[in-house]
PDB file of N, CA and C in Angstrom:
ATOM      1  N   MET A   1      18.094  37.998  12.978  1.00 32.00           N
ATOM      2  CA  MET A   1      18.372  38.483  11.324  1.00 32.00           C
ATOM      3  C   MET A   1      18.879  36.340  11.409  1.00 32.00           C
ATOM      4  N   PRO A   2      18.581  35.776  10.640  1.00 37.00           N
ATOM      5  CA  PRO A   2      18.838  34.760  10.164  1.00 37.00           C
ATOM      6  C   PRO A   2      20.593  34.266   9.457  1.00 37.00           C
ATOM      7  N   PHE A   3      21.307  33.456  10.266  1.00 36.00           N
ATOM      8  CA  PHE A   3      22.838  33.060  10.234  1.00 36.00           C
ATOM      9  C   PHE A   3      22.765  33.131   8.018  1.00 36.00           C
ATOM     10  N   PHE A   4      22.220  32.466   7.595  1.00 37.00           N
ATOM     11  CA  PHE A   4      22.494  32.322   6.529  1.00 37.00           C
ATOM     12  C   PHE A   4      22.336  34.137   5.666  1.00 37.00           C
ATOM     13  N   VAL A   5      21.755  34.543   6.302  1.00 37.00           N
ATOM     14  CA  VAL A   5      21.465  36.313   4.880  1.00 37.00           C
ATOM     15  C   VAL A   5      22.445  36.215   4.117  1.00 37.00           C
ATOM     16  N   SER A   6      23.431  36.357   4.495  1.00 38.00           N
ATOM     17  CA  SER A   6      25.066  36.259   3.226  1.00 38.00           C
ATOM     18  C   SER A   6      24.656  35.230   2.158  1.00 38.00           C
ATOM     19  N   SER A   7      24.067  34.125   1.881  1.00 41.00           N
ATOM     20  CA  SER A   7      23.363  33.549   0.846  1.00 41.00           C
ATOM     21  C   SER A   7      22.625  34.207  -0.089  1.00 41.00           C
ATOM     22  N   ARG A   8      21.934  35.500   0.423  1.00 46.00           N
ATOM     23  CA  ARG A   8      21.082  36.560  -0.249  1.00 46.00           C
ATOM     24  C   ARG A   8      21.765  37.659  -0.669  1.00 46.00           C
ATOM     25  N   LEU A   9      23.169  37.790  -0.837  1.00 45.00           N
ATOM     26  CA  LEU A   9      23.991  38.743  -1.389  1.00 45.00           C
ATOM     27  C   LEU A   9      25.408  38.087  -2.120  1.00 45.00           C
ATOM     28  N   PRO A  10      24.907  36.748  -3.561  1.00 52.00           N
ATOM     29  CA  PRO A  10      26.142  36.320  -4.171  1.00 52.00           C
ATOM     30  C   PRO A  10      26.680  37.290  -4.235  1.00 52.00           C
ATOM     31  N   GLY A  11      28.343  36.693  -4.756  1.00 55.00           N
ATOM     32  CA  GLY A  11      28.678  37.044  -4.996  1.00 55.00           C
ATOM     33  C   GLY A  11      30.021  38.119  -4.192  1.00 55.00           C
ATOM     34  N   ARG A  12      29.168  38.193  -3.308  1.00 58.00           N
ATOM     35  CA  ARG A  12      30.525  38.893  -1.777  1.00 58.00           C
ATOM     36  C   ARG A  12      31.295  38.760  -1.008  1.00 58.00           C
ATOM     37  N   ARG A  13      31.091  37.299  -1.622  1.00 58.00           N
ATOM     38  CA  ARG A  13      32.547  36.287  -1.121  1.00 58.00           C
ATOM     39  C   ARG A  13      32.859  36.322   0.443  1.00 58.00           C
ATOM     40  N   THR A  14      31.033  36.664   1.347  1.00 60.00           N
ATOM     41  CA  THR A  14      31.602  35.770   2.487  1.00 60.00           C
ATOM     42  C   THR A  14      32.260  34.871   2.752  1.00 60.00           C
ATOM     43  N   LEU A  15      33.051  34.412   3.919  1.00 57.00           N
ATOM     44  CA  LEU A  15      33.423  33.349   4.346  1.00 57.00           C
ATOM     45  C   LEU A  15      32.066  32.280   4.232  1.00 57.00           C
ATOM     46  N   VAL A  16      30.478  32.839   4.779  1.00 57.00           N
ATOM     47  CA  VAL A  16      29.874  31.729   4.508  1.00 57.00           C
ATOM     48  C   VAL A  16      29.046  30.963   3.184  1.00 57.00           C
ATOM     49  N   GLU A  17      29.693  32.269   1.887  1.00 59.00           N
ATOM     50  CA  GLU A  17      29.373  31.976   1.020  1.00 59.00           C
ATOM     51  C   GLU A  17      29.972  30.886   0.326  1.00 59.00           C
ATOM     52  N   MET A  18      31.524  31.330   0.635  1.00 60.00           N
ATOM     53  CA  MET A  18      32.542  30.786  -0.190  1.00 60.00           C
ATOM     54  C   MET A  18      32.632  29.082   0.643  1.00 60.00           C
ATOM     55  N   ARG A  19      32.440  28.907   1.939  1.00 58.00           N
ATOM     56  CA  ARG A  19      32.265  27.452   2.798  1.00 58.00           C
ATOM     57  C   ARG A  19      30.910  26.526   1.801  1.00 58.00           C
ATOM     58  N   CYS A  20      29.720  27.508   1.878  1.00 58.00           N
ATOM     59  CA  CYS A  20      28.700  26.849   1.424  1.00 58.00           C
ATOM     60  C   CYS A  20      28.932  26.873   0.254  1.00 58.00           C
ATOM     61  N   LEU A  21      30.056  27.679  -0.897  1.00 61.00           N
ATOM     62  CA  LEU A  21      30.364  27.040  -2.529  1.00 61.00           C
ATOM     63  C   LEU A  21      31.356  25.909  -2.547  1.00 61.00           C
ATOM     64  N   GLN A  22      32.051  25.895  -1.283  1.00 61.00           N
ATOM     65  CA  GLN A  22      32.687  24.941  -1.314  1.00 61.00           C
ATOM     66  C   GLN A  22      32.500  23.688  -1.377  1.00 61.00           C
ATOM     67  N   GLY A  23      31.754  23.433  -0.621  1.00 60.00           N
ATOM     68  CA  GLY A  23      31.257  21.937   0.454  1.00 60.00           C
ATOM     69  C   GLY A  23      30.444  21.703  -0.903  1.00 60.00           C
ATOM     70  N   TRP A  24      29.441  22.531  -1.602  1.00 56.00           N
ATOM     71  CA  TRP A  24      28.706  22.260  -2.576  1.00 56.00           C
ATOM     72  C   TRP A  24      29.289  21.874  -3.841  1.00 56.00           C
ATOM     73  N   ALA A  25      30.267  22.072  -3.989  1.00 58.00           N
ATOM     74  CA  ALA A  25      30.923  21.872  -5.161  1.00 58.00           C
ATOM     75  C   ALA A  25      31.744  20.302  -5.164  1.00 58.00           C
ATOM     76  N   ASP A  26      32.350  20.249  -3.832  1.00 59.00           N
ATOM     77  CA  ASP A  26      33.294  19.226  -3.109  1.00 59.00           C
ATOM     78  C   ASP A  26      31.976  18.124  -3.011  1.00 59.00           C
ATOM     79  N   GLY A  27      30.818  18.080  -2.901  1.00 58.00           N
ATOM     80  CA  GLY A  27      30.503  17.027  -2.378  1.00 58.00           C
ATOM     81  C   GLY A  27      28.935  16.781  -4.121  1.00 58.00           C
ATOM     82  N   TRP A  28      29.879  17.611  -5.337  1.00 55.00           N
ATOM     83  CA  TRP A  28      28.438  17.414  -5.973  1.00 55.00           C
ATOM     84  C   TRP A  28      28.635  15.892  -6.891  1.00 55.00           C
ATOM     85  N   ASP A  29      30.143  15.392  -6.838  1.00 54.00           N
ATOM     86  CA  ASP A  29      30.029  14.235  -7.591  1.00 54.00           C
ATOM     87  C   ASP A  29      29.141  12.676  -6.215  1.00 54.00           C
ATOM     88  N   GLU A  30      28.793  13.357  -5.195  1.00 57.00           N
ATOM     89  CA  GLU A  30      28.191  12.387  -3.872  1.00 57.00           C
ATOM     90  C   GLU A  30      27.474  12.424  -4.030  1.00 57.00           C
ATOM     91  N   VAL A  31      26.119  12.937  -4.752  1.00 56.00           N
ATOM     92  CA  VAL A  31      25.007  13.361  -5.223  1.00 56.00           C
ATOM     93  C   VAL A  31      24.559  12.541  -6.555  1.00 56.00           C
ATOM     94  N   ALA A  32      25.380  12.506  -7.188  1.00 61.00           N
ATOM     95  CA  ALA A  32      25.194  12.324  -8.612  1.00 61.00           C
ATOM     96  C   ALA A  32      24.573  10.645  -8.287  1.00 61.00           C
ATOM     97  N   PRO A  33      23.392  10.513  -9.766  1.00 63.00           N
ATOM     98  CA  PRO A  33      23.143   8.976  -9.229  1.00 63.00           C
ATOM     99  C   PRO A  33      24.485   7.866  -9.698  1.00 63.00           C
ATOM    100  N   PRO A  34      23.746   6.449  -8.591  1.00 66.00           N
ATOM    101  CA  PRO A  34      25.270   5.565  -8.907  1.00 66.00           C
ATOM    102  C   PRO A  34      24.720   5.034 -10.161  1.00 66.00           C
ATOM    103  N   ASP A  35      23.964   4.962 -10.475  1.00 70.00           N
ATOM    104  CA  ASP A  35      24.592   3.639 -12.547  1.00 70.00           C
ATOM    105  C   ASP A  35      24.494   5.440 -13.100  1.00 70.00           C
ATOM    106  N   ALA A  36      25.128   6.456 -12.727  1.00 72.00           N
ATOM    107  CA  ALA A  36      24.921   7.527 -13.896  1.00 72.00           C
ATOM    108  C   ALA A  36      26.074   6.764 -14.847  1.00 72.00           C
ATOM    109  N   THR A  37      25.591   7.715 -16.402  1.00 81.00           N
ATOM    110  CA  THR A  37      26.562   7.053 -17.481  1.00 81.00           C
ATOM    111  C   THR A  37      27.882   7.765 -17.273  1.00 81.00           C
ATOM    112  N   PRO A  38      29.246   7.664 -18.137  1.00 81.00           N
ATOM    113  CA  PRO A  38      30.424   8.613 -18.039  1.00 81.00           C
ATOM    114  C   PRO A  38      29.547  10.226 -18.710  1.00 81.00           C
ATOM    115  N   GLY A  39      28.688   9.845 -19.472  1.00 84.00           N
ATOM    116  CA  GLY A  39      28.049  11.245 -20.434  1.00 84.00           C
ATOM    117  C   GLY A  39      27.256  11.848 -19.487  1.00 84.00           C
ATOM    118  N   ALA A  40      26.082  10.888 -18.500  1.00 83.00           N
ATOM    119  CA  ALA A  40      25.406  11.418 -17.741  1.00 83.00           C
ATOM    120  C   ALA A  40      26.698  12.398 -16.700  1.00 83.00           C
ATOM    121  N   LEU A  41      27.726  11.829 -15.965  1.00 84.00           N
ATOM    122  CA  LEU A  41      28.383  12.709 -14.961  1.00 84.00           C
ATOM    123  C   LEU A  41      28.339  13.447 -15.623  1.00 84.00           C
ATOM    124  N   ALA A  42      29.548  13.462 -17.083  1.00 87.00           N
ATOM    125  CA  ALA A  42      29.938  14.856 -17.788  1.00 87.00           C
ATOM    126  C   ALA A  42      28.899  16.036 -17.855  1.00 87.00           C
ATOM    127  N   ARG A  43      27.891  15.536 -17.586  1.00 87.00           N
ATOM    128  CA  ARG A  43      26.281  17.045 -17.730  1.00 87.00           C
ATOM    129  C   ARG A  43      26.267  17.020 -16.364  1.00 87.00           C
ATOM    130  N   TRP A  44      26.455  16.616 -15.472  1.00 85.00           N
ATOM    131  CA  TRP A  44      25.823  16.584 -14.233  1.00 85.00           C
ATOM    132  C   TRP A  44      27.084  17.878 -14.030  1.00 85.00           C
ATOM    133  N   ARG A  45      28.872  17.144 -13.930  1.00 87.00           N
ATOM    134  CA  ARG A  45      29.907  18.258 -13.398  1.00 87.00           C
ATOM    135  C   ARG A  45      29.571  19.573 -14.273  1.00 87.00           C
ATOM    136  N   ALA A  46      28.912  19.390 -15.582  1.00 90.00           N
ATOM    137  CA  ALA A  46      29.029  21.060 -16.536  1.00 90.00           C
ATOM    138  C   ALA A  46      27.975  21.778 -15.862  1.00 90.00           C
ATOM    139  N   GLU A  47      27.243  21.055 -15.077  1.00 89.00           N
ATOM    140  CA  GLU A  47      26.139  21.390 -14.892  1.00 89.00           C
ATOM    141  C   GLU A  47      26.656  22.366 -13.354  1.00 89.00           C
ATOM    142  N   ALA A  48      27.088  21.675 -12.778  1.00 88.00           N
ATOM    143  CA  ALA A  48      27.979  22.264 -11.343  1.00 88.00           C
ATOM    144  C   ALA A  48      28.434  23.244 -11.627  1.00 88.00           C
ATOM    145  N   VAL A  49      29.682  23.395 -13.044  1.00 91.00           N
ATOM    146  CA  VAL A  49      29.894  24.647 -13.118  1.00 91.00           C
ATOM    147  C   VAL A  49      29.421  25.748 -13.578  1.00 91.00           C
ATOM    148  N   PHE A  50      28.109  25.616 -14.492  1.00 91.00           N
ATOM    149  CA  PHE A  50      27.079  26.569 -14.344  1.00 91.00           C
ATOM    150  C   PHE A  50      26.752  27.061 -13.207  1.00 91.00           C
ATOM    151  N   GLN A  51      25.710  26.128 -12.366  1.00 89.00           N
ATOM    152  CA  GLN A  51      25.384  27.018 -11.364  1.00 89.00           C
ATOM    153  C   GLN A  51      26.126  27.591 -10.207  1.00 89.00           C
ATOM    154  N   VAL A  52      27.494  27.377  -9.957  1.00 90.00           N
ATOM    155  CA  VAL A  52      28.184  28.657  -9.660  1.00 90.00           C
ATOM    156  C   VAL A  52      28.699  29.398 -10.042  1.00 90.00           C
ATOM    157  N   LEU A  53      28.727  29.666 -11.638  1.00 92.00           N
ATOM    158  CA  LEU A  53      29.444  30.748 -12.026  1.00 92.00           C
ATOM    159  C   LEU A  53      27.739  31.698 -11.716  1.00 92.00           C
ATOM    160  N   GLU A  54      26.796  31.152 -12.343  1.00 90.00           N
ATOM    161  CA  GLU A  54      25.039  31.644 -12.122  1.00 90.00           C
ATOM    162  C   GLU A  54      25.234  31.963 -10.908  1.00 90.00           C
ATOM    163  N   LYS A  55      25.229  31.698  -9.568  1.00 89.00           N
ATOM    164  CA  LYS A  55      25.474  32.044  -8.220  1.00 89.00           C
ATOM    165  C   LYS A  55      26.219  32.982  -8.169  1.00 89.00           C
ATOM    166  N   ARG A  56      27.683  32.903  -8.922  1.00 89.00           N
ATOM    167  CA  ARG A  56      28.442  34.207  -8.633  1.00 89.00           C
ATOM    168  C   ARG A  56      27.854  34.987  -9.417  1.00 89.00           C
ATOM    169  N   ARG A  57      27.470  34.924 -10.434  1.00 90.00           N
ATOM    170  CA  ARG A  57      26.822  36.416 -11.736  1.00 90.00           C
ATOM    171  C   ARG A  57      28.110  36.820 -11.912  1.00 90.00           C
ATOM    172  N   ILE A  58      28.463  35.636 -12.948  1.00 92.00           N
ATOM    173  CA  ILE A  58      30.232  35.494 -13.254  1.00 92.00           C
ATOM    174  C   ILE A  58      29.017  35.503 -14.957  1.00 92.00           C
ATOM    175  N   HIS A  59      29.366  36.560 -15.609  1.00 91.00           N
ATOM    176  CA  HIS A  59      28.844  36.721 -16.624  1.00 91.00           C
ATOM    177  C   HIS A  59      29.158  35.502 -18.010  1.00 91.00           C
ATOM    178  N   VAL A  60      28.694  34.483 -18.494  1.00 92.00           N
ATOM    179  CA  VAL A  60      29.131  33.425 -19.434  1.00 92.00           C
ATOM    180  C   VAL A  60      28.587  33.050 -20.561  1.00 92.00           C
ATOM    181  N   THR A  61      29.427  33.754 -21.780  1.00 92.00           N
ATOM    182  CA  THR A  61      29.273  34.143 -22.960  1.00 92.00           C
ATOM    183  C   THR A  61      28.792  32.553 -23.793  1.00 92.00           C
ATOM    184  N   ASP A  62      28.021  32.341 -25.107  1.00 92.00           N
ATOM    185  CA  ASP A  62      27.692  31.296 -25.470  1.00 92.00           C
ATOM    186  C   ASP A  62      28.913  29.949 -25.686  1.00 92.00           C
ATOM    187  N   SER A  63      29.848  30.889 -26.647  1.00 92.00           N
ATOM    188  CA  SER A  63      30.921  29.942 -26.650  1.00 92.00           C
ATOM    189  C   SER A  63      31.250  29.123 -25.262  1.00 92.00           C
ATOM    190  N   ASP A  64      31.981  29.988 -24.155  1.00 93.00           N
ATOM    191  CA  ASP A  64      32.403  29.801 -23.348  1.00 93.00           C
ATOM    192  C   ASP A  64      30.370  28.609 -22.827  1.00 93.00           C
ATOM    193  N   CYS A  65      29.747  28.975 -22.639  1.00 92.00           N
ATOM    194  CA  CYS A  65      28.829  27.651 -22.525  1.00 92.00           C
ATOM    195  C   CYS A  65      28.975  26.139 -23.594  1.00 92.00           C
ATOM    196  N   LEU A  66      29.521  26.296 -24.418  1.00 93.00           N
ATOM    197  CA  LEU A  66      29.386  25.289 -25.431  1.00 93.00           C
ATOM    198  C   LEU A  66      30.823  24.524 -24.738  1.00 93.00           C
ATOM    199  N   ARG A  67      32.090  25.505 -24.611  1.00 94.00           N
ATOM    200  CA  ARG A  67      33.088  24.904 -24.076  1.00 94.00           C
ATOM    201  C   ARG A  67      33.079  23.845 -22.655  1.00 94.00           C
ATOM    202  N   ILE A  68      32.588  24.413 -21.552  1.00 93.00           N
ATOM    203  CA  ILE A  68      32.016  23.642 -20.682  1.00 93.00           C
ATOM    204  C   ILE A  68      30.961  22.669 -20.645  1.00 93.00           C
ATOM    205  N   ALA A  69      30.066  22.888 -21.798  1.00 92.00           N
ATOM    206  CA  ALA A  69      29.061  21.806 -21.840  1.00 92.00           C
ATOM    207  C   ALA A  69      30.001  20.677 -22.869  1.00 92.00           C
ATOM    208  N   ARG A  70      31.242  20.693 -23.672  1.00 93.00           N
ATOM    209  CA  ARG A  70      31.363  19.522 -24.347  1.00 93.00           C
ATOM    210  C   ARG A  70      32.434  19.097 -23.642  1.00 93.00           C
ATOM    211  N   CYS A  71      33.309  19.937 -22.726  1.00 93.00           N
ATOM    212  CA  CYS A  71      34.545  18.854 -22.602  1.00 93.00           C
ATOM    213  C   CYS A  71      33.638  17.339 -21.208  1.00 93.00           C
ATOM    214  N   THR A  72      34.127  16.285 -21.287  1.00 91.00           N
ATOM    215  CA  THR A  72      34.270  15.657 -21.154  1.00 91.00           C
ATOM    216  C   THR A  72      35.093  14.817 -19.854  1.00 91.00           C
ATOM    217  N   ASP A  73      35.925  15.844 -19.660  1.00 92.00           N
ATOM    218  CA  ASP A  73      37.544  15.120 -19.198  1.00 92.00           C
ATOM    219  C   ASP A  73      37.242  15.586 -17.444  1.00 92.00           C
ATOM    220  N   PRO A  74      36.946  14.495 -16.419  1.00 88.00           N
ATOM    221  CA  PRO A  74      36.378  14.416 -15.383  1.00 88.00           C
ATOM    222  C   PRO A  74      37.488  15.371 -14.235  1.00 88.00           C
ATOM    223  N   ASP A  75      38.698  15.426 -14.733  1.00 90.00           N
ATOM    224  CA  ASP A  75      39.923  16.321 -13.903  1.00 90.00           C
ATOM    225  C   ASP A  75      39.651  17.489 -14.185  1.00 90.00           C
ATOM    226  N   VAL A  76      39.486  18.172 -15.454  1.00 93.00           N
ATOM    227  CA  VAL A  76      38.970  19.580 -15.995  1.00 93.00           C
ATOM    228  C   VAL A  76      37.467  20.103 -15.327  1.00 93.00           C
ATOM    229  N   GLN A  77      37.018  18.959 -14.983  1.00 91.00           N
ATOM    230  CA  GLN A  77      35.277  19.576 -14.798  1.00 91.00           C
ATOM    231  C   GLN A  77      35.742  19.873 -13.101  1.00 91.00           C
ATOM    232  N   ALA A  78      36.156  19.251 -12.407  1.00 88.00           N
ATOM    233  CA  ALA A  78      36.067  19.177 -11.389  1.00 88.00           C
ATOM    234  C   ALA A  78      37.730  20.221 -10.930  1.00 88.00           C
ATOM    235  N   ARG A  79      38.194  20.728 -11.439  1.00 91.00           N
ATOM    236  CA  ARG A  79      39.243  21.687 -11.452  1.00 91.00           C
ATOM    237  C   ARG A  79      38.339  23.032 -11.360  1.00 91.00           C
ATOM    238  N   TRP A  80      37.013  23.054 -13.052  1.00 93.00           N
ATOM    239  CA  TRP A  80      36.302  24.630 -13.361  1.00 93.00           C
ATOM    240  C   TRP A  80      35.486  24.646 -12.202  1.00 93.00           C
ATOM    241  N   ILE A  81      35.250  23.483 -11.516  1.00 90.00           N
ATOM    242  CA  ILE A  81      33.933  23.341 -10.226  1.00 90.00           C
ATOM    243  C   ILE A  81      34.868  24.602  -8.995  1.00 90.00           C
ATOM    244  N   ARG A  82      36.370  23.900  -8.872  1.00 88.00           N
ATOM    245  CA  ARG A  82      37.108  24.379  -7.614  1.00 88.00           C
ATOM    246  C   ARG A  82      37.023  25.877  -8.297  1.00 88.00           C
ATOM    247  N   THR A  83      37.134  25.968  -8.899  1.00 91.00           N
ATOM    248  CA  THR A  83      38.008  27.279  -9.917  1.00 91.00           C
ATOM    249  C   THR A  83      36.947  28.149 -10.249  1.00 91.00           C
ATOM    250  N   ALA A  84      35.765  28.053 -10.038  1.00 91.00           N
ATOM    251  CA  ALA A  84      34.574  28.476 -10.349  1.00 91.00           C
ATOM    252  C   ALA A  84      33.918  29.431  -8.945  1.00 91.00           C
ATOM    253  N   ILE A  85      34.139  28.428  -7.865  1.00 88.00           N
ATOM    254  CA  ILE A  85      33.995  29.544  -6.465  1.00 88.00           C
ATOM    255  C   ILE A  85      34.834  30.535  -6.112  1.00 88.00           C
ATOM    256  N   LEU A  86      36.384  30.767  -6.820  1.00 88.00           N
ATOM    257  CA  LEU A  86      36.973  31.605  -6.528  1.00 88.00           C
ATOM    258  C   LEU A  86      37.311  32.777  -7.740  1.00 88.00           C
ATOM    259  N   CYS A  87      36.795  32.335  -9.057  1.00 90.00           N
ATOM    260  CA  CYS A  87      37.669  33.484  -9.816  1.00 90.00           C
ATOM    261  C   CYS A  87      36.302  34.842 -10.564  1.00 90.00           C
ATOM    262  N   ASP A  88      37.225  35.572 -10.855  1.00 91.00           N
ATOM    263  CA  ASP A  88      36.315  36.645 -11.165  1.00 91.00           C
ATOM    264  C   ASP A  88      35.498  36.473 -12.326  1.00 91.00           C
ATOM    265  N   SER A  89      36.189  35.485 -13.469  1.00 92.00           N
ATOM    266  CA  SER A  89      36.198  35.488 -14.523  1.00 92.00           C
ATOM    267  C   SER A  89      35.766  34.121 -15.134  1.00 92.00           C
ATOM    268  N   VAL A  90      34.939  34.455 -16.268  1.00 93.00           N
ATOM    269  CA  VAL A  90      35.184  32.684 -17.238  1.00 93.00           C
ATOM    270  C   VAL A  90      36.751  32.618 -17.963  1.00 93.00           C
ATOM    271  N   ASP A  91      37.404  33.840 -17.468  1.00 93.00           N
ATOM    272  CA  ASP A  91      38.738  33.957 -18.526  1.00 93.00           C
ATOM    273  C   ASP A  91      39.452  32.592 -17.340  1.00 93.00           C
ATOM    274  N   ASP A  92      39.263  33.873 -15.772  1.00 92.00           N
ATOM    275  CA  ASP A  92      40.409  33.199 -14.873  1.00 92.00           C
ATOM    276  C   ASP A  92      39.791  31.635 -14.722  1.00 92.00           C
ATOM    277  N   LEU A  93      38.588  31.342 -15.364  1.00 91.00           N
ATOM    278  CA  LEU A  93      37.843  29.521 -14.932  1.00 91.00           C
ATOM    279  C   LEU A  93      39.063  28.905 -16.208  1.00 91.00           C
ATOM    280  N   PHE A  94      39.598  29.740 -17.359  1.00 92.00           N
ATOM    281  CA  PHE A  94      39.861  28.449 -18.522  1.00 92.00           C
ATOM    282  C   PHE A  94      41.308  28.894 -18.327  1.00 92.00           C
ATOM    283  N   ARG A  95      41.920  29.069 -17.768  1.00 88.00           N
ATOM    284  CA  ARG A  95      43.339  29.518 -17.210  1.00 88.00           C
ATOM    285  C   ARG A  95      44.136  28.323 -16.640  1.00 88.00           C
ATOM    286  N   GLU A  96      44.959  27.834 -17.409  1.00 74.00           N
ATOM    287  CA  GLU A  96      45.637  26.936 -17.009  1.00 74.00           C
ATOM    288  C   GLU A  96      46.589  26.879 -15.871  1.00 74.00           C
ATOM    289  N   ARG A  97      46.409  26.194 -14.829  1.00 63.00           N
ATOM    290  CA  ARG A  97      47.378  26.790 -13.694  1.00 63.00           C
ATOM    291  C   ARG A  97      49.141  26.203 -13.993  1.00 63.00           C
ATOM    292  N   SER A  98      49.275  27.301 -13.491  1.00 51.00           N
ATOM    293  CA  SER A  98      51.345  27.145 -13.675  1.00 51.00           C
ATOM    294  C   SER A  98      51.403  26.759 -12.292  1.00 51.00           C
ATOM    295  N   ASP A  99      51.006  26.216 -11.143  1.00 47.00           N
ATOM    296  CA  ASP A  99      51.546  25.918 -10.449  1.00 47.00           C
ATOM    297  C   ASP A  99      52.581  24.419 -10.535  1.00 47.00           C
ATOM    298  N   GLY A 100      52.046  23.448 -11.916  1.00 41.00           N
ATOM    299  CA  GLY A 100      52.826  22.175 -11.699  1.00 41.00           C
ATOM    300  C   GLY A 100      52.194  21.182 -11.018  1.00 41.00           C
TER     301      GLY A 100
END
């Protein structure tokens, strides 16, 4: 049985799945075109959020899609990419961290 078989069961939070998603999210900007404009990078990061949520089978409403797509703050988008890996819902994704 192949080592990567757990990736066929998205959302199971297996160690393999979580490490793959984390590595994928961490390297997202590294694979962006080097001459990309800030707007293109914002769309690139938004797509990363959508991809992680889709792989984790987390439901995203139309209003959530608009919020993610319209965000242009790279820090917020980076946080969303990292949070999408472990969150249980889009509400968790948008929840502001209170740990300072």
